[in-house]
mmCIF file of C-alpha atoms in Angstrom:
data_model
loop_
_atom_site.group_PDB
_atom_site.id
_atom_site.type_symbol
_atom_site.label_atom_id
_atom_site.label_comp_id
_atom_site.label_asym_id
_atom_site.label_seq_id
_atom_site.Cartn_x
_atom_site.Cartn_y
_atom_site.Cartn_z
ATOM 1 C CA VAL A 5 22.690 58.149 -197.761
ATOM 2 C CA SER A 6 20.700 60.696 -199.656
ATOM 3 C CA TYR A 7 17.483 60.462 -201.640
ATOM 4 C CA GLU A 8 15.893 63.144 -203.793
ATOM 5 C CA ILE A 9 12.148 63.158 -204.138
ATOM 6 C CA ASP A 10 11.442 63.803 -207.797
ATOM 7 C CA LEU A 11 8.331 65.926 -207.473
ATOM 8 C CA PHE A 12 8.777 67.874 -210.710
ATOM 9 C CA GLY A 13 10.416 65.175 -212.934
ATOM 10 C CA ARG A 14 13.970 66.542 -212.986
ATOM 11 C CA VAL A 15 15.645 63.193 -212.295
ATOM 12 C CA GLY A 16 13.389 61.275 -214.674
ATOM 13 C CA SER A 17 14.009 63.826 -217.422
ATOM 14 C CA SER A 18 17.759 63.593 -216.816
ATOM 15 C CA ILE A 19 17.561 59.825 -217.232
ATOM 16 C CA ARG A 20 15.514 60.186 -220.444
ATOM 17 C CA ALA A 21 18.053 62.709 -221.816
ATOM 18 C CA ALA A 22 20.970 60.385 -221.041
ATOM 19 C CA ARG A 23 19.231 57.434 -222.709
ATOM 20 C CA ALA A 24 18.420 59.541 -225.789
ATOM 21 C CA ASP A 25 22.073 60.680 -225.959
ATOM 22 C CA ALA A 26 23.216 57.054 -225.817
ATOM 23 C CA ASP A 27 20.750 56.120 -228.572
ATOM 24 C CA ALA A 28 21.963 59.067 -230.685
ATOM 25 C CA ALA A 29 25.555 57.868 -230.275
ATOM 26 C CA ALA A 30 24.530 54.374 -231.414
ATOM 27 C CA GLU A 31 22.796 55.877 -234.457
ATOM 28 C CA ALA A 32 25.931 57.917 -235.210
ATOM 29 C CA LEU A 33 27.848 54.633 -235.323
ATOM 30 C CA ASP A 34 25.271 53.303 -237.794
ATOM 31 C CA VAL A 35 25.714 56.456 -239.914
ATOM 32 C CA ILE A 36 29.454 55.745 -240.098
ATOM 33 C CA ARG A 37 28.844 52.101 -240.995
ATOM 34 C CA VAL A 38 26.488 53.046 -243.826
ATOM 35 C CA SER A 39 28.900 55.716 -245.078
ATOM 36 C CA VAL A 40 31.865 53.339 -245.131
ATOM 37 C CA ALA A 41 29.839 50.643 -246.910
ATOM 38 C CA ALA A 42 28.594 53.147 -249.505
ATOM 39 C CA ASP A 43 32.063 54.615 -250.082
ATOM 40 C CA THR A 44 33.534 51.113 -250.439
ATOM 41 C CA ALA A 45 30.931 50.162 -253.045
ATOM 42 C CA ARG A 46 31.475 53.480 -254.845
ATOM 43 C CA ALA A 47 35.261 52.993 -254.904
ATOM 44 C CA TYR A 48 34.874 49.468 -256.326
ATOM 45 C CA ALA A 49 32.441 50.671 -258.983
ATOM 46 C CA ASP A 50 34.757 53.594 -259.848
ATOM 47 C CA ALA A 51 37.706 51.210 -260.266
ATOM 48 C CA CYS A 52 35.657 48.930 -262.520
ATOM 49 C CA SER A 53 34.396 51.879 -264.572
ATOM 50 C CA ALA A 54 37.928 53.219 -264.977
ATOM 51 C CA ASN A 55 39.107 49.785 -266.131
ATOM 52 C CA ALA A 56 36.328 49.721 -268.720
ATOM 53 C CA GLN A 57 37.229 53.233 -269.908
ATOM 54 C CA ILE A 58 40.900 52.250 -270.153
ATOM 55 C CA ALA A 59 39.986 49.226 -272.279
ATOM 56 C CA VAL A 60 37.894 51.424 -274.588
ATOM 57 C CA ALA A 61 40.690 53.995 -274.837
ATOM 58 C CA GLN A 62 43.257 51.309 -275.683
ATOM 59 C CA ARG A 63 41.004 49.859 -278.386
ATOM 60 C CA THR A 64 40.404 53.385 -279.718
ATOM 61 C CA ILE A 65 44.163 53.989 -279.825
ATOM 62 C CA GLN A 66 44.615 50.821 -281.888
ATOM 63 C CA LEU A 67 41.906 51.871 -284.330
ATOM 64 C CA GLN A 68 43.208 55.415 -284.579
ATOM 65 C CA GLN A 69 46.731 54.110 -285.131
ATOM 66 C CA ASN A 70 45.408 52.011 -288.021
ATOM 67 C CA THR A 71 43.608 55.070 -289.393
ATOM 68 C CA ALA A 72 46.727 57.215 -289.074
ATOM 69 C CA ASP A 73 48.822 54.561 -290.846
ATOM 70 C CA LEU A 74 46.241 54.270 -293.607
ATOM 71 C CA THR A 75 46.030 58.023 -294.165
ATOM 72 C CA GLN A 76 49.835 58.204 -294.212
ATOM 73 C CA ARG A 77 49.969 55.456 -296.857
ATOM 74 C CA LEU A 78 47.330 57.284 -298.883
ATOM 75 C CA LEU A 79 49.353 60.483 -298.617
ATOM 76 C CA ASP A 80 52.541 58.659 -299.621
ATOM 77 C CA GLY A 81 50.675 57.115 -302.573
ATOM 78 C CA GLY A 82 49.420 60.518 -303.682
ATOM 79 C CA ALA A 83 45.730 59.778 -303.023
ATOM 80 C CA GLY A 84 45.448 61.405 -299.587
ATOM 81 C CA THR A 85 45.795 64.898 -298.224
ATOM 82 C CA GLY A 86 48.048 66.252 -295.524
ATOM 83 C CA LEU A 87 44.983 67.538 -293.673
ATOM 84 C CA ASP A 88 43.538 64.027 -293.290
ATOM 85 C CA THR A 89 46.881 62.732 -292.033
ATOM 86 C CA ALA A 90 47.197 65.600 -289.552
ATOM 87 C CA ARG A 91 43.649 65.016 -288.276
ATOM 88 C CA ALA A 92 44.305 61.313 -287.784
ATOM 89 C CA GLN A 93 47.572 62.009 -285.964
ATOM 90 C CA SER A 94 45.879 64.654 -283.809
ATOM 91 C CA ALA A 95 43.036 62.310 -282.823
ATOM 92 C CA LEU A 96 45.565 59.597 -281.970
ATOM 93 C CA ALA A 97 47.627 61.967 -279.833
ATOM 94 C CA THR A 98 44.514 63.228 -278.010
ATOM 95 C CA THR A 99 43.392 59.720 -277.156
ATOM 96 C CA ARG A 100 46.873 58.731 -276.011
ATOM 97 C CA ALA A 101 46.968 61.822 -273.801
ATOM 98 C CA SER A 102 43.702 60.821 -272.101
ATOM 99 C CA LEU A 103 45.010 57.388 -271.097
ATOM 100 C CA PRO A 104 47.181 58.531 -268.124
ATOM 101 C CA SER A 105 44.289 60.433 -266.540
ATOM 102 C CA LEU A 106 42.085 57.332 -266.810
ATOM 103 C CA GLN A 107 44.807 55.249 -265.185
ATOM 104 C CA ALA A 108 45.118 57.866 -262.423
ATOM 105 C CA GLN A 109 41.355 57.660 -261.832
ATOM 106 C CA ARG A 110 41.595 53.873 -261.542
ATOM 107 C CA ASP A 111 44.561 54.104 -259.173
ATOM 108 C CA GLY A 112 42.746 56.678 -257.044
ATOM 109 C CA ALA A 113 39.709 54.411 -256.789
ATOM 110 C CA LEU A 114 41.936 51.461 -255.879
ATOM 111 C CA TYR A 115 43.682 53.539 -253.201
ATOM 112 C CA ARG A 116 40.321 54.619 -251.753
ATOM 113 C CA LEU A 117 39.150 51.008 -251.770
ATOM 114 C CA ALA A 118 42.333 49.824 -250.060
ATOM 115 C CA THR A 119 42.037 52.529 -247.404
ATOM 116 C CA LEU A 120 38.387 51.765 -246.717
ATOM 117 C CA THR A 121 39.119 48.049 -246.363
ATOM 118 C CA GLY A 122 42.105 48.643 -244.079
ATOM 119 C CA ARG A 123 44.857 47.696 -246.501
ATOM 120 C CA THR A 124 47.810 49.485 -247.998
ATOM 121 C CA PRO A 125 47.473 50.710 -251.604
ATOM 122 C CA SER A 126 49.826 47.968 -252.789
ATOM 123 C CA GLU A 127 47.424 45.399 -251.305
ATOM 124 C CA ALA A 128 44.377 46.746 -253.144
ATOM 125 C CA SER A 129 41.755 44.240 -254.170
ATOM 126 C CA ASP A 130 42.767 42.076 -257.125
ATOM 127 C CA ALA A 131 39.100 41.732 -258.057
ATOM 128 C CA ALA A 132 38.865 45.512 -258.422
ATOM 129 C CA ARG A 133 42.096 45.610 -260.436
ATOM 130 C CA GLN A 134 40.814 42.949 -262.830
ATOM 131 C CA CYS A 135 37.143 43.817 -263.231
ATOM 132 C CA ALA A 136 36.388 44.972 -266.737
ATOM 133 C CA ARG A 137 32.889 46.410 -266.360
ATOM 134 C CA PRO A 138 30.954 48.183 -263.632
ATOM 135 C CA PRO A 139 28.804 45.976 -261.391
ATOM 136 C CA GLN A 140 25.125 45.757 -262.266
ATOM 137 C CA LEU A 141 22.192 45.153 -259.930
ATOM 138 C CA ALA A 142 20.409 41.862 -260.562
ATOM 139 C CA GLN A 143 17.137 43.386 -259.397
ATOM 140 C CA PRO A 144 15.988 46.750 -258.085
ATOM 141 C CA ILE A 145 16.546 47.385 -254.400
ATOM 142 C CA PRO A 146 13.187 47.439 -252.595
ATOM 143 C CA VAL A 147 12.797 50.678 -250.660
ATOM 144 C CA GLY A 148 9.164 50.572 -249.605
ATOM 145 C CA ASP A 149 7.243 53.746 -249.014
ATOM 146 C CA GLY A 150 8.897 57.068 -248.250
ATOM 147 C CA SER A 151 8.129 57.107 -244.538
ATOM 148 C CA ALA A 152 9.598 53.609 -244.068
ATOM 149 C CA LEU A 153 12.715 54.673 -245.947
ATOM 150 C CA LEU A 154 13.119 57.714 -243.704
ATOM 151 C CA ALA A 155 12.554 55.594 -240.592
ATOM 152 C CA ARG A 156 15.400 53.260 -241.648
ATOM 153 C CA ARG A 157 17.915 56.047 -242.213
ATOM 154 C CA PRO A 158 20.323 56.195 -239.288
ATOM 155 C CA ASP A 159 20.964 59.930 -239.690
ATOM 156 C CA VAL A 160 17.233 60.635 -239.339
ATOM 157 C CA ARG A 161 17.018 58.340 -236.299
ATOM 158 C CA GLN A 162 20.069 60.091 -234.806
ATOM 159 C CA ALA A 163 18.454 63.511 -235.285
ATOM 160 C CA GLU A 164 15.239 62.244 -233.704
ATOM 161 C CA ARG A 165 17.122 60.961 -230.645
ATOM 162 C CA LYS A 166 19.031 64.258 -230.326
ATOM 163 C CA LEU A 167 15.718 66.091 -230.427
ATOM 164 C CA ALA A 168 14.336 63.799 -227.717
ATOM 165 C CA ALA A 169 17.423 64.464 -225.568
ATOM 166 C CA ALA A 170 17.059 68.212 -226.056
ATOM 167 C CA ALA A 171 13.376 68.053 -225.119
ATOM 168 C CA ALA A 172 14.250 66.092 -221.968
ATOM 169 C CA ARG A 173 16.903 68.688 -221.073
ATOM 170 C CA VAL A 174 14.254 71.407 -221.398
ATOM 171 C CA ASN A 175 12.191 69.466 -218.860
ATOM 172 C CA VAL A 176 15.263 69.214 -216.588
ATOM 173 C CA ALA A 177 15.827 72.976 -216.832
ATOM 174 C CA THR A 178 12.155 73.675 -216.139
ATOM 175 C CA ALA A 179 12.151 71.350 -213.126
ATOM 176 C CA SER A 180 15.316 73.028 -211.828
ATOM 177 C CA LEU A 181 13.314 76.245 -211.408
ATOM 178 C CA PHE A 182 11.295 74.544 -208.691
ATOM 179 C CA PRO A 183 12.604 73.579 -205.257
ATOM 180 C CA THR A 184 14.153 70.149 -204.711
ATOM 181 C CA VAL A 185 13.392 67.918 -201.789
ATOM 182 C CA SER A 186 16.302 65.779 -200.583
ATOM 183 C CA LEU A 187 16.242 63.346 -197.691
ATOM 184 C CA GLY A 188 19.551 62.527 -196.053
#
C-alpha cells in the first residue's frame, strides 16, 4: 500500500484536470448535437425552398410558353416581329434550363436530410418532398442578453473547460518541480 502526501497540490490538480477534460468531452458531444440539429433544420428548409423555386419556375415556364405561342401567332399573322419571337423563345429556353439545377438542389437537400436522420436517400422525408414553402417562425426565438447567449453555447463551454484543464496541468507541472513524499 502506498500513499502520497499532496503537499504541493499535484494530485489535486491532476484530479481537477481530469474532471475538466471529462467536462470538455461532454461539451464536445453537445456541440455535435447542436450541429446535427442545425444541419437537419437547414436541409429541411433548403428542400422546402427548392420546392418553392421549382413551383415558381414551372409556372414561369407555362407563362413564357403562352407568351412564345402568342408572339409566334402574331408573327404568323404579320403583326409581330421575329425579334420578339426570338426573345420569347430564348426566355423560355433559359427558364427550362434552370429547372434541372433547381431539382438537383432539392435532391441534394433531401439527401442531406436523409443522411442526417439516418435513412437512405430513397427513404427521405415525405414531408420535405411535399412542402411547398419554407418554414416560418411563429415568434422570434428569445436569446436573452449576450453573456447568457455565450454561456449557453456548448463550444464556448468546451473551450472554457479545456482552459481549466490546461491551467490545472500547469499546476501539476509546477508541483512536479518540488519533491514528493510517498508513504509505503
